[in-house]
CSV table of C-alpha atoms and ligand atoms in Angstrom, one decimal:
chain,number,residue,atom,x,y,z
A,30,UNK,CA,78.7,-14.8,110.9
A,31,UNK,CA,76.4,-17.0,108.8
A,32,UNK,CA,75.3,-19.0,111.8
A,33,UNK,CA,74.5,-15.5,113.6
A,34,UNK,CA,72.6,-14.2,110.0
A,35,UNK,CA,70.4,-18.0,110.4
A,36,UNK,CA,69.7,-17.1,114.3
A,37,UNK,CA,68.1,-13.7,113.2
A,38,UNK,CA,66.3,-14.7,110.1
A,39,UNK,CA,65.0,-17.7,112.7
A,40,UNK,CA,64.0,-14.9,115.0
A,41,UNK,CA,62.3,-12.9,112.5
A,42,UNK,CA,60.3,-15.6,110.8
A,43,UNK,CA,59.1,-16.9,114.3
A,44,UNK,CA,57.8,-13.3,115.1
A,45,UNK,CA,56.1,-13.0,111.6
A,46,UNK,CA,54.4,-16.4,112.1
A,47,UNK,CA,53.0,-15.0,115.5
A,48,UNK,CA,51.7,-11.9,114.0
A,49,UNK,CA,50.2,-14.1,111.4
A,50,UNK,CA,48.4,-15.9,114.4
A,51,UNK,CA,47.5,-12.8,116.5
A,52,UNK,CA,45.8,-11.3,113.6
A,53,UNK,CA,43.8,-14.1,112.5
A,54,UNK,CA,42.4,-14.2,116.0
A,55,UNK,CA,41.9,-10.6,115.9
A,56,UNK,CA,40.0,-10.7,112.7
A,57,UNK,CA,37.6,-13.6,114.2
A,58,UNK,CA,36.4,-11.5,117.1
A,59,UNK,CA,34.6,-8.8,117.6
A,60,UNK,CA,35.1,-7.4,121.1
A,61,UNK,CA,38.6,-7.3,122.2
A,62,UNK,CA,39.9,-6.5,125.9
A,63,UNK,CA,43.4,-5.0,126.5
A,64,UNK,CA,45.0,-5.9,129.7
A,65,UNK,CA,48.1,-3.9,131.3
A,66,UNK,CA,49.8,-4.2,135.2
A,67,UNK,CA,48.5,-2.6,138.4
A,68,UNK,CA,50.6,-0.1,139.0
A,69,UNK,CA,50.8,1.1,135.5
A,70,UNK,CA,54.0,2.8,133.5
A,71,UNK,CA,54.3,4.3,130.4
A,72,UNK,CA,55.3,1.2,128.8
A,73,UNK,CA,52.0,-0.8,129.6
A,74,UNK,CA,49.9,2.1,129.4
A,75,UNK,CA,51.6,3.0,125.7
A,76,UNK,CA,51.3,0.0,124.3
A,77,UNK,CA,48.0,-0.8,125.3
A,78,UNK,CA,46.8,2.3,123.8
A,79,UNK,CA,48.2,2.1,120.8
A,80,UNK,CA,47.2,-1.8,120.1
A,81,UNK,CA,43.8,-0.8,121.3
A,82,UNK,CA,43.3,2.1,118.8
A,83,UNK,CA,45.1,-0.3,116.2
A,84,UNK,CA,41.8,-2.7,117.3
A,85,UNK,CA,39.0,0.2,117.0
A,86,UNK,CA,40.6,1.0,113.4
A,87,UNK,CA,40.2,-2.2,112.0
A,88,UNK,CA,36.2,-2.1,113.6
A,89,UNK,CA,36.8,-3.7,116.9
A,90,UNK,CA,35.2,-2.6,120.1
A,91,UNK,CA,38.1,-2.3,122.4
A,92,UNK,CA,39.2,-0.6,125.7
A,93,UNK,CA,42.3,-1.1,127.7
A,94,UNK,CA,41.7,-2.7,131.2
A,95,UNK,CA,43.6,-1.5,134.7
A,96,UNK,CA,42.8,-2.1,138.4
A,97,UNK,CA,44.6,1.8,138.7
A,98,UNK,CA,43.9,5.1,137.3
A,99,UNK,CA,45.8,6.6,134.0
A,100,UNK,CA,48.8,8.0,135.2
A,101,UNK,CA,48.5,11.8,135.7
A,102,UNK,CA,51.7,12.1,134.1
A,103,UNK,CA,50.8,10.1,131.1
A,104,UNK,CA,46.8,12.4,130.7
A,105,UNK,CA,48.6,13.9,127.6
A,106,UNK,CA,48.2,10.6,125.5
A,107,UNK,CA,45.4,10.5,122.7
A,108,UNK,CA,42.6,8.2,123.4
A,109,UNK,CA,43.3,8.0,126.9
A,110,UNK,CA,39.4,7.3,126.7
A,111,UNK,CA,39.8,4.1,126.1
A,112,UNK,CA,40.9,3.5,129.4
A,113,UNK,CA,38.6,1.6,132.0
A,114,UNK,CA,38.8,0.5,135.3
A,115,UNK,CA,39.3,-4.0,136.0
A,116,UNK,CA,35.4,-2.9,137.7
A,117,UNK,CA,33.6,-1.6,134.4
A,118,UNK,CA,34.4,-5.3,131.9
A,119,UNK,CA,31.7,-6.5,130.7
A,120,UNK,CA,30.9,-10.7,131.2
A,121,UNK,CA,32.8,-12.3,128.9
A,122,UNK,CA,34.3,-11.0,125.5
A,123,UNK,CA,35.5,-12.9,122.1
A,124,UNK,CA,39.1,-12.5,122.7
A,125,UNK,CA,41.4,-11.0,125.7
A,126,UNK,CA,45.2,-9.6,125.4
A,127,UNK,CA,47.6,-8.8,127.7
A,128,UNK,CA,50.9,-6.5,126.8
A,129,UNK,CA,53.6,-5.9,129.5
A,130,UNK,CA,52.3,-8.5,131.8
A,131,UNK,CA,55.1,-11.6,132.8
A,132,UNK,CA,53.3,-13.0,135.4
A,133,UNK,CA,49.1,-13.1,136.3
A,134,UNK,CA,49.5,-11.8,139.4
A,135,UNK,CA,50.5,-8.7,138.0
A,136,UNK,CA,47.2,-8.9,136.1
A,137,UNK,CA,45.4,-7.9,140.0
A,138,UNK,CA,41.7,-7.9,139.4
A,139,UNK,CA,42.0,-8.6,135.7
A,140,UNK,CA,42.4,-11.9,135.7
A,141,UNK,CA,39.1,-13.4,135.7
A,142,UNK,CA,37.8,-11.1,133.1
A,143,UNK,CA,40.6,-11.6,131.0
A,144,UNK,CA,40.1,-15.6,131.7
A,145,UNK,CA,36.5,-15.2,130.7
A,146,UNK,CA,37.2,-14.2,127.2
A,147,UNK,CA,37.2,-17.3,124.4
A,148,UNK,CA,40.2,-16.8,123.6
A,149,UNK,CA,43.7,-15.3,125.3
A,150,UNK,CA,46.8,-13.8,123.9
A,151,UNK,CA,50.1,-12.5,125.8
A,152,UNK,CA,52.4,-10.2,124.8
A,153,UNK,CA,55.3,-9.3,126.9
A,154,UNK,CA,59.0,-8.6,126.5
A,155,UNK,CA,60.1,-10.1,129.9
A,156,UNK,CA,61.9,-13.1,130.4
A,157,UNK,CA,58.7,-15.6,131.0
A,158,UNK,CA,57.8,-17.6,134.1
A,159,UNK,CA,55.6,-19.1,132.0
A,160,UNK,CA,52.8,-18.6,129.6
A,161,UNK,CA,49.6,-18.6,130.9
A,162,UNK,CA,47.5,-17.7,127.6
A,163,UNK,CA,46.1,-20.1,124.4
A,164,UNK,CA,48.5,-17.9,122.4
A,165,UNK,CA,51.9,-16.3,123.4
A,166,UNK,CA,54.3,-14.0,121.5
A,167,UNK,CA,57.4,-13.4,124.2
A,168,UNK,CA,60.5,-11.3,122.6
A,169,UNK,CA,62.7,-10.4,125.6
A,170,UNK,CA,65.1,-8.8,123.0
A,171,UNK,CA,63.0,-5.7,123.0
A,172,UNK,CA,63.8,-3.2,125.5
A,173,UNK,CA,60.2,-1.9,125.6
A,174,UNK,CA,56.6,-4.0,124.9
A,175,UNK,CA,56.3,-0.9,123.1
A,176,UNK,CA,58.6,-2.4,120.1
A,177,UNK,CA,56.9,-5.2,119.8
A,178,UNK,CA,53.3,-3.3,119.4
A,179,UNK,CA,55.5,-1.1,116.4
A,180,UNK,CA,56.1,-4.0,114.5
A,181,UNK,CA,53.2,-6.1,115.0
A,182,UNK,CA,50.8,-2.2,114.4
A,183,UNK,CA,53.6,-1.4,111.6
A,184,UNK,CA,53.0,-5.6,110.1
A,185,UNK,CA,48.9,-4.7,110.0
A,186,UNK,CA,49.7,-1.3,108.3
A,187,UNK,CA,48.5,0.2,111.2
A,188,UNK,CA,50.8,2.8,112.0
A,189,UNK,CA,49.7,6.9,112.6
A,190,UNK,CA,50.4,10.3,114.7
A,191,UNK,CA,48.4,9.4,117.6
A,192,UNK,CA,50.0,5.8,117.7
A,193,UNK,CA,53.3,6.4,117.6
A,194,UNK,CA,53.0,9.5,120.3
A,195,UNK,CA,51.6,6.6,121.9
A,196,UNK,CA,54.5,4.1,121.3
A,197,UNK,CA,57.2,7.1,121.4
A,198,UNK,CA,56.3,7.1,125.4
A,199,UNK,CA,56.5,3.2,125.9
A,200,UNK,CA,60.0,3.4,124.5
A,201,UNK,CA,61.2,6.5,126.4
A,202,UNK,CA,59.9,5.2,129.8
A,203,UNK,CA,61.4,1.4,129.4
A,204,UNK,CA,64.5,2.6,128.4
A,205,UNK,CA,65.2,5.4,131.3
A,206,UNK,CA,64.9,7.6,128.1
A,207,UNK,CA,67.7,5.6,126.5
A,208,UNK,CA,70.3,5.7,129.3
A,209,UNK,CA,69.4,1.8,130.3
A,210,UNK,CA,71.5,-1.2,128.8
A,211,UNK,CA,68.1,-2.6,127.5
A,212,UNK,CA,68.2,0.3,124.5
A,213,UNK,CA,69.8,-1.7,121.3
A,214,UNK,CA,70.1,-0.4,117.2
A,215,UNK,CA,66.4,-2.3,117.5
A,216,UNK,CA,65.2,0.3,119.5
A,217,UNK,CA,67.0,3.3,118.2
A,218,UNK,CA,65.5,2.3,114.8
A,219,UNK,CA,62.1,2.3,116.1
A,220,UNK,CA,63.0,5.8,117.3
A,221,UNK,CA,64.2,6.6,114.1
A,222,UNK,CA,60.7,5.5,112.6
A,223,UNK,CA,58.3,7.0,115.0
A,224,UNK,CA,60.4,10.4,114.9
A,225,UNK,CA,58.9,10.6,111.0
A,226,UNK,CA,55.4,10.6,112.5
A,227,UNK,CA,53.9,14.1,113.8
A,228,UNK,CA,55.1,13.9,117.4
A,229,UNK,CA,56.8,16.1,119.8
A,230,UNK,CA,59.7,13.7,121.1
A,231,UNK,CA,61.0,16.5,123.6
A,232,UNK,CA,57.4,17.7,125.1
A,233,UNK,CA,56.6,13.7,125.5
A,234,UNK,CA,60.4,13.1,127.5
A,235,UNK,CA,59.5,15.9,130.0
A,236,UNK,CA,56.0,14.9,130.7
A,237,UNK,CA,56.5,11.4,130.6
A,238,UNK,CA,60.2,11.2,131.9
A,239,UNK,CA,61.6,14.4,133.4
A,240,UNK,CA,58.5,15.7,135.2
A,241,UNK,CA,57.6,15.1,138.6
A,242,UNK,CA,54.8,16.3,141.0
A,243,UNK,CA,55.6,18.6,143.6
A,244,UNK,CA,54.3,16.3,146.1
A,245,UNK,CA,57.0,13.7,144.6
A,246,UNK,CA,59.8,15.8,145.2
A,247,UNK,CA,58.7,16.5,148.3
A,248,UNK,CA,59.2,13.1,149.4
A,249,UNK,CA,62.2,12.5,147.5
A,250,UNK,CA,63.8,15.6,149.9
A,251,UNK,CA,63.0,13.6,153.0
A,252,UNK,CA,64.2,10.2,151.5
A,253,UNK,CA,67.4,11.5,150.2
A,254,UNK,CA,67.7,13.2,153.1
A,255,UNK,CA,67.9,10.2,155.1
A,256,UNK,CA,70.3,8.1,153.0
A,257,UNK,CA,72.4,6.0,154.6
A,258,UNK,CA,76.3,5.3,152.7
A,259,UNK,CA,77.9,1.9,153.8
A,260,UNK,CA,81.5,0.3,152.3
A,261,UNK,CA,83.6,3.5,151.5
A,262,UNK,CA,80.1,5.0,150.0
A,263,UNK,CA,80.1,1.9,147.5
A,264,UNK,CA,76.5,0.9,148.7
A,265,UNK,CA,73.4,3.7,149.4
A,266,UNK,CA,70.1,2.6,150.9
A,267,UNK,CA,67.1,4.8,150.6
A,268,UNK,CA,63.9,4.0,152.8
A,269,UNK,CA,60.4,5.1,152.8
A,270,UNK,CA,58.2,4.6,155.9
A,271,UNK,CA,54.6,5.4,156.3
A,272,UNK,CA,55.4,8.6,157.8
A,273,UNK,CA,57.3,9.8,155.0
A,274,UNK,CA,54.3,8.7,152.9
A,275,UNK,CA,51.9,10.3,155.1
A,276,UNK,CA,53.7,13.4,155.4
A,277,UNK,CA,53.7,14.4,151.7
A,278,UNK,CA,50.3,12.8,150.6
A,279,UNK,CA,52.4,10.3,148.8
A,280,UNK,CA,52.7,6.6,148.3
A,281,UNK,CA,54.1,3.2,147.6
A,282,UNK,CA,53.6,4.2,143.7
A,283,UNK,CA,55.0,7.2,144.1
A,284,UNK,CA,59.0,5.8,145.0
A,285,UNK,CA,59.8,5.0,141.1
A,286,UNK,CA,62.9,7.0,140.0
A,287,UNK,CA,64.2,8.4,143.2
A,288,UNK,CA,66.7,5.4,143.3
A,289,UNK,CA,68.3,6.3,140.0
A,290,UNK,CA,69.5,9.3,142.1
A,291,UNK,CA,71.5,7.3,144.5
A,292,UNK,CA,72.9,5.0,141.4
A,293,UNK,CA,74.3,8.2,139.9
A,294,UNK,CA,76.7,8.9,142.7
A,295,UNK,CA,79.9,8.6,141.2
A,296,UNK,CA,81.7,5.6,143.2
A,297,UNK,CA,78.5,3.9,143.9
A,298,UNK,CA,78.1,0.0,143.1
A,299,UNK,CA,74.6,-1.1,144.6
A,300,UNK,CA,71.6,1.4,145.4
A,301,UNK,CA,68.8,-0.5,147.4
A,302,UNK,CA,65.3,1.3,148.3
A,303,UNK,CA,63.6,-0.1,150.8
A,304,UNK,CA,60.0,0.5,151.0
A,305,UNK,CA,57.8,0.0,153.9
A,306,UNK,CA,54.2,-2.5,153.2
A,307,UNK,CA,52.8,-2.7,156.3
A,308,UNK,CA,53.9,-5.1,159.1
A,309,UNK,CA,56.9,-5.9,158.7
A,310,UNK,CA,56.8,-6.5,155.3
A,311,UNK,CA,59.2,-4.4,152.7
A,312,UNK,CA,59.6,-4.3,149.0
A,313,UNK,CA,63.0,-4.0,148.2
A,314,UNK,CA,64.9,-2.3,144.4
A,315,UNK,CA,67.9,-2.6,143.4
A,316,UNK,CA,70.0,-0.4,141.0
A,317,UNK,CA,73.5,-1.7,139.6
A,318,UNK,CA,76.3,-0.1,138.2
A,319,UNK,CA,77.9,-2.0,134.8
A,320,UNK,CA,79.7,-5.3,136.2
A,321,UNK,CA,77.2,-5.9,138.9
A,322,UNK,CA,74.3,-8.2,138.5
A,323,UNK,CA,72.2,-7.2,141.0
A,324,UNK,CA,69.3,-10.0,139.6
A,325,UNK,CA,71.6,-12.4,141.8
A,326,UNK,CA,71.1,-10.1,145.2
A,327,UNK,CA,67.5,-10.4,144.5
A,328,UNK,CA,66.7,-13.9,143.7
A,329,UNK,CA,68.8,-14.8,147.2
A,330,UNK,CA,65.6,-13.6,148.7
A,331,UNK,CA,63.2,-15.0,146.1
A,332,UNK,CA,62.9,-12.0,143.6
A,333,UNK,CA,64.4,-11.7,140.2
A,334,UNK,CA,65.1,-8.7,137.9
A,335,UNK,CA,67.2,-7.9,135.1
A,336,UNK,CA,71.4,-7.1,135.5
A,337,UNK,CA,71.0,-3.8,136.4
A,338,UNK,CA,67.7,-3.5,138.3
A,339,UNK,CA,65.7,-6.0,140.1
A,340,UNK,CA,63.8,-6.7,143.1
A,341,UNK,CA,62.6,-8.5,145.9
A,342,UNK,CA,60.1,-8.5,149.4
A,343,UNK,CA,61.1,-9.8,152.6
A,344,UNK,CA,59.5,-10.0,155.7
A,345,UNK,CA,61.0,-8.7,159.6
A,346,UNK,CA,62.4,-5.7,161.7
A,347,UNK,CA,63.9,-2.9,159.5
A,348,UNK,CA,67.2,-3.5,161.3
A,349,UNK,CA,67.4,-7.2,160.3
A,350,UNK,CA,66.2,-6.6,157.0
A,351,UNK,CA,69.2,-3.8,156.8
A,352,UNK,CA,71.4,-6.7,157.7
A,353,UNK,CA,70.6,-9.4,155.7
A,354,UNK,CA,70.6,-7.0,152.7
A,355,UNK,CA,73.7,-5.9,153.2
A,356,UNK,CA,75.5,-9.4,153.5
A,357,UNK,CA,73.8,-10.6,150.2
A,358,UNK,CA,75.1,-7.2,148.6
A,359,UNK,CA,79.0,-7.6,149.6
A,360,UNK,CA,78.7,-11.4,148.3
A,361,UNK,CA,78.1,-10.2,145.2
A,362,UNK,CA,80.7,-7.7,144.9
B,429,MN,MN1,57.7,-3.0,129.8
C-alpha cells in the first residue's frame, strides 16, 4: 500500500514537472501551432481545440493544424475556427505541439511545418514508439489525450464552458462513451468536473457518439449484410470493397464504429473488418471481447493496438488474406 501511494505521488510530481516545462516554453513564444492526426476523431480534434483556445487566452496566436477537414459530426464545437488545413501554415513558428499523435507518420503533411518550428512539444496518451519532439509529456494511463489537456488547462487555470464542451467530446469519443476498458475513476472524475461547467453532456454524446450520417448507415446495411460467422459464430468478419464505398458515396474514413456492431453479438470472441486500400492492400481492425488480447493477432502481422482493439495492413488476394487472419485468430484463442 505505501509502495503503491510512492508510485502515484512519483507519477504526479513527474506530470507537474512537465507542465512546469510546457508552460515555460509556452510563455517564451509567441506563435504556437497545434498538430492533430489525419483522419481526425473527437479526441484529437477536442483536445487540440481546447489547448489552442487555452493558447489564444493567455495572448498566443494559435490554430490547430490537420491534413483533413473538421469532422461534420464534430461542426458543433466552439472555435472550430481555429481549424486550418497542413496547406495554410505559415514558414516557421516559435513553438509546435502535437496532442494525440504516437507516431510522425500519423502527423501526414504536418510534419515539416511542425519540424520547422524552434521548438517541439508532444503530447500523447499512447504507449510511445518513441519521442520524436525536444519536449515530451506521454501518460498512457489516460484513456483520452483529452485528460491530459484538463489537467495541464485546469494546472494554468485555464478551464471554461467552451473548453470543457471541448474536452467533454475528447473523453466521450476515446472512451466509446465509457463502455471501453480504458475509462478509469481518473476519467470518471474528469467527467465529474467538466459536468460543473455549462455543457450539454447528452446533446454532445448524440452528435459526437450516437449520430451517424445517412450515407453511413447506408453502408453499414451492405457490410453487415455481408458478414461472414466462422468457429460456432465465435469469430465475424466484416469487409468493405470499393464498390461498397462507391455505392454509398462513402469511404475508408467512414468504416469507424460499424465493427462494434459485430463485437456486440452475444457469443462473439474476435470481430475483424477488413477494409479494401487499393491493390491488394487491406487495413485490417480488430475488436476483442474481455480475456482476448487481440494486440497479439495484430502485431503477428506487424501492427499493434491495445487489448481490446488493434490493428494491422497486409498485402495479397482477399481469400489469402481471409486465411491467414483466421489462423492467427484461433492461435490466440
Ligand atoms: Mn486519443
Amino acid at each position: 500500500m505505501e509502495n503503491k501511494k510512492n508510485i502515484f505521488k512519483t507519477a504526479e510530481n513527474y506530470e507537474k514537472e512537465r507542465f512546469y516545462v510546457i508552460k515555460k516554453e509556452i510563455e517564451r513564444a509567441q506563435t504556437i501551432s497545434v498538430f492533430v492526426h489525419i483522419n481526425p476523431d473527437g479526441d484529437c480534434v477536442g483536445s487540440g481545440l481546447a489547448l489552442c483556445r487555452q493558447l489564444n487566452k493567455m495572448g498566443k496566436t494559435s490554430f490547430v493544424y490537420c491534413d483533413d477537414e473538421l469532422p461534420e459530426k464534430l461542426e458543433y464545437l466552439p472555435f472550430k475556427e481555429y481549424w486550418k488545413n497542413t496547406s495554410e501554415h505559415p514558414d516557421k513558428v516559435d513553438l509546435s505541439i502535437s496532442v494525440d499523435i504516437a507516431a510522425l507518420d500519423r502527423m501526414g503533411m504536418g510534419i515539416s511545418p511542425y519540424m520547422a518550428a524552434k521548438k517541439q512539444i508532444m503530447i500523447d496518451h499512447h504507449i510511445s514508439r518513441g519521442k520524436f519532439a525536444d519536449i515530451a509529456y506521454i501518460d498512457s494511463h489516460s484513456a483520452a489525450c483529452g485528460e491530459i489537456i484538463y489537467r495541464f488547462i485546469h494546472y494554468l487555470r485555464g478551464m471554461d464552458d467552451d473548453i470543457a464542451t471541448m474536452l467533454f467530446t475528447a473523453i466521450v469519443t476515446d472512451t466509446g462513451c465509457f463502455q471501453f476498458s480504458n475509462t478509469t475513476n481518473q476519467t470518471l472524475a474528469i467527467i465529474q468536473e467538466l459536468r460543473k461547467f455549462k455543457i450539454n453532456p447528452q446533446e454532445i454524446i448524440y452528435k459526437a457518439f450516437s449520430s451517424i450520417s445517412l450515407k453511413v448507415f447506408n453502408l453499414k446495411q451492405i457490410i453487415l449484410n455481408k458478414i461472414k460467422f466462422y468457429d460456432d459464430n465465435t469469430i465475424g468478419i466484416i469487409t468493405f470493397r470499393n464498390e461498397d464505398f462507391e455505392a454509398t458515396g462513402t469511404n475508408a474514413n467512414n468504416t469507424e464504429g460499424i465493427i462494434s456492431d459485430v463485437r456486440n453479438i452475444r457469443g462473439i470472441k474476435v470481430a475483424i473488418s477488413i477494409c479494401e486500400m487499393g491493390n491488394l492492400s487491406w487495413k485490417i481492425s480488430f475488436r476483442a471481447v474481455e480475456g482476448i488480447d487481440c494486440s497479439g493477432i495484430a502485431a503477428v502481422f506487424g501492427g499493434g493496438g491495445h487489448k481490446g482493439a488493434s490493428g494491422c495492413r497486409i498485402s495479397g488476394y482477399y481469400e489469402d488474406v481471409v486465411d491467414r487472419l483466421l489462423k492467427a485468430t484461433r492461435d490466440y484463442m
